[in-house]
CSV table of C-alpha atoms in Angstrom, one decimal:
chain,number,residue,atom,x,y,z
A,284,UNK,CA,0.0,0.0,0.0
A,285,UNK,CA,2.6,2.3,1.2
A,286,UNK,CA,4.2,2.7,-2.9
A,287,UNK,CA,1.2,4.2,-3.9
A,288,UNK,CA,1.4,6.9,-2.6
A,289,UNK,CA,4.3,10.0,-3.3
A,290,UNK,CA,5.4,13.1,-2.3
A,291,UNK,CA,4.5,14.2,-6.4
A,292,UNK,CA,1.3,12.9,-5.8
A,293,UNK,CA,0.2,14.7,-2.7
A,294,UNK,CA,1.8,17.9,-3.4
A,295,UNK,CA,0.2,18.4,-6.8
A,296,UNK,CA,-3.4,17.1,-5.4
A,297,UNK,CA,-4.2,19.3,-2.7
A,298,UNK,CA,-6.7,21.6,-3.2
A,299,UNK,CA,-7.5,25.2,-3.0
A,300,UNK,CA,-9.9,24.9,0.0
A,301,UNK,CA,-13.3,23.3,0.9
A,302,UNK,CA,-16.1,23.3,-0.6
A,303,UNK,CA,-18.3,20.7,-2.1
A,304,UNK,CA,-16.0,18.5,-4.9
A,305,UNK,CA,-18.2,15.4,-5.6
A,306,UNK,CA,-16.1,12.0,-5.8
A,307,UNK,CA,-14.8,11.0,-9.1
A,308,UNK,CA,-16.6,7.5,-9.8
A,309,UNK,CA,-13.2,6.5,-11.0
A,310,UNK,CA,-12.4,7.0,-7.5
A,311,UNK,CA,-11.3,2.8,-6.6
A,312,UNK,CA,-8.9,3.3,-3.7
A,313,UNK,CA,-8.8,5.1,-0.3
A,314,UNK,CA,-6.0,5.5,1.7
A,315,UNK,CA,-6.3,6.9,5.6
A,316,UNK,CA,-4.4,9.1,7.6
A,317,UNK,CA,-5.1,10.0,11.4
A,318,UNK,CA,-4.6,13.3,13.0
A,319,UNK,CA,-3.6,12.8,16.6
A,320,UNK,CA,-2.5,14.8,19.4
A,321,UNK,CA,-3.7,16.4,22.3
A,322,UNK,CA,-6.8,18.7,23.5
A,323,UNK,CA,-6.8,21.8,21.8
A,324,UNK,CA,-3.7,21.3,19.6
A,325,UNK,CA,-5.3,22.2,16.2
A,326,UNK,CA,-6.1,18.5,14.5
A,327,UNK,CA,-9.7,20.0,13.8
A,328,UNK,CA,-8.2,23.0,12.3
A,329,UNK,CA,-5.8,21.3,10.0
A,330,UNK,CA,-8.9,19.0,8.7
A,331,UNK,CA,-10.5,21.6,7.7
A,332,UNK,CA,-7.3,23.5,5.8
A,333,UNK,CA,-6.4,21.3,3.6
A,334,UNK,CA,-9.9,19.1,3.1
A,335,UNK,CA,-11.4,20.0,-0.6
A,336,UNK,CA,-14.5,19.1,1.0
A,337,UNK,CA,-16.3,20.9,3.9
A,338,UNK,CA,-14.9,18.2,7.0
A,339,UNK,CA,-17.9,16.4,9.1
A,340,UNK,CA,-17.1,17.5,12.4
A,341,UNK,CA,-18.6,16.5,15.3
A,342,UNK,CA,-17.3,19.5,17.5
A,343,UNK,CA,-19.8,20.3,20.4
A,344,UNK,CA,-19.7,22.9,22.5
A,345,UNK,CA,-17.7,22.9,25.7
A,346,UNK,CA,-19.4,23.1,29.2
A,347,UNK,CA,-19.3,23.5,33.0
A,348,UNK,CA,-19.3,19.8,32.8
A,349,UNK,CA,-16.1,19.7,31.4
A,350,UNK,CA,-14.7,22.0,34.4
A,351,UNK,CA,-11.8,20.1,36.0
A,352,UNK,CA,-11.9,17.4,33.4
A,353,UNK,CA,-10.2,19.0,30.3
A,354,UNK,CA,-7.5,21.6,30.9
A,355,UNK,CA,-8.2,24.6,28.6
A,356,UNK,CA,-5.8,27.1,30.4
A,357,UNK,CA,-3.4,26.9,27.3
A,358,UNK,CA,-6.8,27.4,24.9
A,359,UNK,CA,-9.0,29.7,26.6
A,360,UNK,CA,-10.5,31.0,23.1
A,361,UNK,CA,-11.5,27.1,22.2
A,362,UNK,CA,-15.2,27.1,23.0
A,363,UNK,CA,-16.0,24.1,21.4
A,364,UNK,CA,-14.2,20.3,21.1
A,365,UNK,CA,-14.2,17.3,19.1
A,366,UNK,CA,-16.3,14.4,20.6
A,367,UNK,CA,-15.8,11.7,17.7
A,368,UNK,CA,-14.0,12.7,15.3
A,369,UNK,CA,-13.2,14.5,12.2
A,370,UNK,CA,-13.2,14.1,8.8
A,371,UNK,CA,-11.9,15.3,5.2
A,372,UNK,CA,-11.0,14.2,1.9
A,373,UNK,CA,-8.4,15.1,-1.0
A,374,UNK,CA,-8.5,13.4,-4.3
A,375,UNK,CA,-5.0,12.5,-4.9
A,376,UNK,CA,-5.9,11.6,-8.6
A,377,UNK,CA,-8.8,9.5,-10.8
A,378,UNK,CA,-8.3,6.4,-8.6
A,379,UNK,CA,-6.9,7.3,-5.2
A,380,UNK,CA,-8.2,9.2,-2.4
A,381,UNK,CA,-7.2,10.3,0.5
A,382,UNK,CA,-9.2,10.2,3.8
A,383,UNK,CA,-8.1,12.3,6.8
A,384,UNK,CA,-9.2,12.3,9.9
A,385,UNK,CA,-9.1,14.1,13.2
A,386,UNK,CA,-9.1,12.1,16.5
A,387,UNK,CA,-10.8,13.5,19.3
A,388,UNK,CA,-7.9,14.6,22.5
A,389,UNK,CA,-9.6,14.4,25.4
A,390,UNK,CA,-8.5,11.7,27.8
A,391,UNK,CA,-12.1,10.5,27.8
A,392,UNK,CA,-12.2,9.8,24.2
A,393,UNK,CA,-9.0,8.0,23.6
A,394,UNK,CA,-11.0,5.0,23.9
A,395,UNK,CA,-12.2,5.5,20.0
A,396,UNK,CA,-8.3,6.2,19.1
A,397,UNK,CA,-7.5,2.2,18.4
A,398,UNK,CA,-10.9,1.8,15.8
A,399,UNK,CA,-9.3,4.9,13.9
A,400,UNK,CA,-6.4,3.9,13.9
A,401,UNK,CA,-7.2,0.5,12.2
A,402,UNK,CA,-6.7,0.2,8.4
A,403,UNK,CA,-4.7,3.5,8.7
A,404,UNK,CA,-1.9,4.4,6.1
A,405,UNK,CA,0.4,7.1,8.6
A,406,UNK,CA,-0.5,9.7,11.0
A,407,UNK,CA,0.4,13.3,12.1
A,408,UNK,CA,1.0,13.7,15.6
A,409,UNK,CA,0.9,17.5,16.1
A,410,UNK,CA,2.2,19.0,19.1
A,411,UNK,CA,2.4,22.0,21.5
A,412,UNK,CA,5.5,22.5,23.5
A,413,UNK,CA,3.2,24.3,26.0
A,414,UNK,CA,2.0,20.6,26.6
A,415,UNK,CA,4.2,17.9,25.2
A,416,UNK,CA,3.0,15.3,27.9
A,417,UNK,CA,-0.4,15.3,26.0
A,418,UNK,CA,0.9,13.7,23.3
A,419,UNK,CA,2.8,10.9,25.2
A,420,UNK,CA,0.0,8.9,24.7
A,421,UNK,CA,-0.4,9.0,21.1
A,422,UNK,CA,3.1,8.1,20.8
A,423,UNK,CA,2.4,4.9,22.6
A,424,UNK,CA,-0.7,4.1,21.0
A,425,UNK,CA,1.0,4.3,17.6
A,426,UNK,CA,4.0,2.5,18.2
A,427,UNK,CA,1.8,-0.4,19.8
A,428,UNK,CA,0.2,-0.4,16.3
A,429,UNK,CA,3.2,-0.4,14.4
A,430,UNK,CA,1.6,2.9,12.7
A,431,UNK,CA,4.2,5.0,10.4
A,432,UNK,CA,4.0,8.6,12.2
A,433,UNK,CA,5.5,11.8,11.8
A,434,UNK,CA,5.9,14.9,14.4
A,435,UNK,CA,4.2,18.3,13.8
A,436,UNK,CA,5.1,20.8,16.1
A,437,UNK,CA,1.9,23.0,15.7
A,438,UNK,CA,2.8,27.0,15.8
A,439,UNK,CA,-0.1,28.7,16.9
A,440,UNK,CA,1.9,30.8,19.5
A,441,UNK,CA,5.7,31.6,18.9
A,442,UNK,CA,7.7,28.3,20.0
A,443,UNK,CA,9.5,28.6,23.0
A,444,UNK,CA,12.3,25.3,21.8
A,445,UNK,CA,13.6,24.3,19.4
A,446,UNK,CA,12.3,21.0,17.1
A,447,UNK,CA,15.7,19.3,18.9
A,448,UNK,CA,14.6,20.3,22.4
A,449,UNK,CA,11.2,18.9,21.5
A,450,UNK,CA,12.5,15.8,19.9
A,451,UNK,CA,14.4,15.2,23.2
A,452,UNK,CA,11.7,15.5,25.1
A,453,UNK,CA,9.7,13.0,23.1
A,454,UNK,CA,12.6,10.8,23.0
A,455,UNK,CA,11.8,10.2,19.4
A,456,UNK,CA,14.2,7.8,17.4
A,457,UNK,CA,16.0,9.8,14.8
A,458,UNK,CA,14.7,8.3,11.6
A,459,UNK,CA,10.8,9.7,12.6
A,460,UNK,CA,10.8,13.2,10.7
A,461,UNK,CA,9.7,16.4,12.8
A,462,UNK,CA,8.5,19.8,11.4
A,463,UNK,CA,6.9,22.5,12.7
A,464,UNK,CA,3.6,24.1,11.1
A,465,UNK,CA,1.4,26.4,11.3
A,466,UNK,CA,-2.4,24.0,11.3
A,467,UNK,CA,-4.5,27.6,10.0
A,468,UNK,CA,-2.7,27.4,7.1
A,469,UNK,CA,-3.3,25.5,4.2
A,470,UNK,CA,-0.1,25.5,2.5
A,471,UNK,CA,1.6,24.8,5.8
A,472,UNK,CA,-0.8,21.8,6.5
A,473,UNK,CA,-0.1,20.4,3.2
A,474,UNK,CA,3.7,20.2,4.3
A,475,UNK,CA,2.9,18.3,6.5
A,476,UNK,CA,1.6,15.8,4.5
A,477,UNK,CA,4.2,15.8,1.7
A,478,UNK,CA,6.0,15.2,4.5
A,479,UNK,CA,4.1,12.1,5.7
A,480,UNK,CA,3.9,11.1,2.2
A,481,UNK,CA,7.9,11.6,1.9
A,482,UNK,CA,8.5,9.4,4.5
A,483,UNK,CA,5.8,6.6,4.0
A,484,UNK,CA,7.5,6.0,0.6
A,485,UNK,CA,11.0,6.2,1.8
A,486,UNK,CA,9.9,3.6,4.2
A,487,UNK,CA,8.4,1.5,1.2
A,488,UNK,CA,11.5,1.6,-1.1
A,489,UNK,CA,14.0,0.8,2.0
A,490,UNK,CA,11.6,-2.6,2.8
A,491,UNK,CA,11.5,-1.2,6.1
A,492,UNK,CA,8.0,-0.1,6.7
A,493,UNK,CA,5.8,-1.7,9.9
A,494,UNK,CA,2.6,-3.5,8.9
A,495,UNK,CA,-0.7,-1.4,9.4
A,496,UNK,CA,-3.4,-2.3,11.5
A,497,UNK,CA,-5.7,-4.6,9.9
């Protein structure tokens, strides 16, 4: 699975924005990628950058009840939060398409995160270095899959270290590929998945890649 998909070919299919593309009904293979990472951290956001459809969300509106639950001191604009999931679509040419979606962060939600992550093709794991612990458990979860990842240090407010310093912190093997990115911005998004894409292949061509979930 991992060879069909390029750099070339996810560079030059991204799309200008969402709106309403229908699918081609040449369309014959989908491939998946998972967003993951912690509350707040932007996975809706980049969903909905880079989808050339408008993304299902199934964002709610946050609560009292969620007082003491979910920590929203480093997001106190968020008002609302993803309680399933999200989801978006890019046609990467006639035949393949690409299916992205958003995992929820909330501690009481990571109970859907190993159904997502089944059949999936890579994921993102975007970051915040105001809260790098939140993303420990993605780390695990992926690695216990065997699920080809990458490392997006997400740049909504000015970084305070270095992708190094972050990498450290993660203790994150050298051959997984970190960048930084801004999730608001399309072309910045899309980065991130050539970058995926980059390393998904190089994986392929090397014999080296781990075997997706079934």
């Amino acid at each position: 699975m991992h060879s069909r998909i390029s750099e070339t070919t996810v560079s030059t299919a991204l799309p200008g924005g969402a709106g309403h593309a229908p699918l081609r009904e040449s369309a014959s293979n989908g491939l998946k990628i998972v967003i993951v990472g912690g509350f707040g951290v932007g996975k809706t956001t980049m969903v909905q950058s880079v989808s050339e459809i408008r993304p299902l969300s199934t964002e709610e509106t946050m609560t009292q009840a969620g007082i003491g639950i979910d920590d929203a001191s480093f997001v106190r604009h968020k008002t609302t939060t993803t309680v399933a999931f999200d989801f978006g679509r890019i046609s990467l040419d006639e035949q393949m398409v690409l299916y992205l979606f958003g995992a929820p962060g909330q501690e009481r939600f990571w109970f859907l995160w190993d159904r997502l992550f089944s059949g999936t093709l890579g994921a993102v794991v975007l970051v915040d270095t105001n809260r790098l612990s939140d993303s420990w458990y993605a780390l695990d979860r992926l690695e216990h899959h065997g699920t080809p990842f990458i490392v997006a240090r997400n740049n909504f407010t000015e970084p305070q270290h270095t992708l190094e310093e972050v990498r450290e912190a993660l203790d994150l093997p050298p051959e997984v590929p970190m960048i930084e990115c801004d999730a608001r911005k399309r072309d910045s998004s899309k980065a991130v998945l050539v970058a995926l894409a980059r390393y998904l292949y190089s994986l392929s061509t090397n014999g080296s890649a781990g075997e997706t979930t079934a």
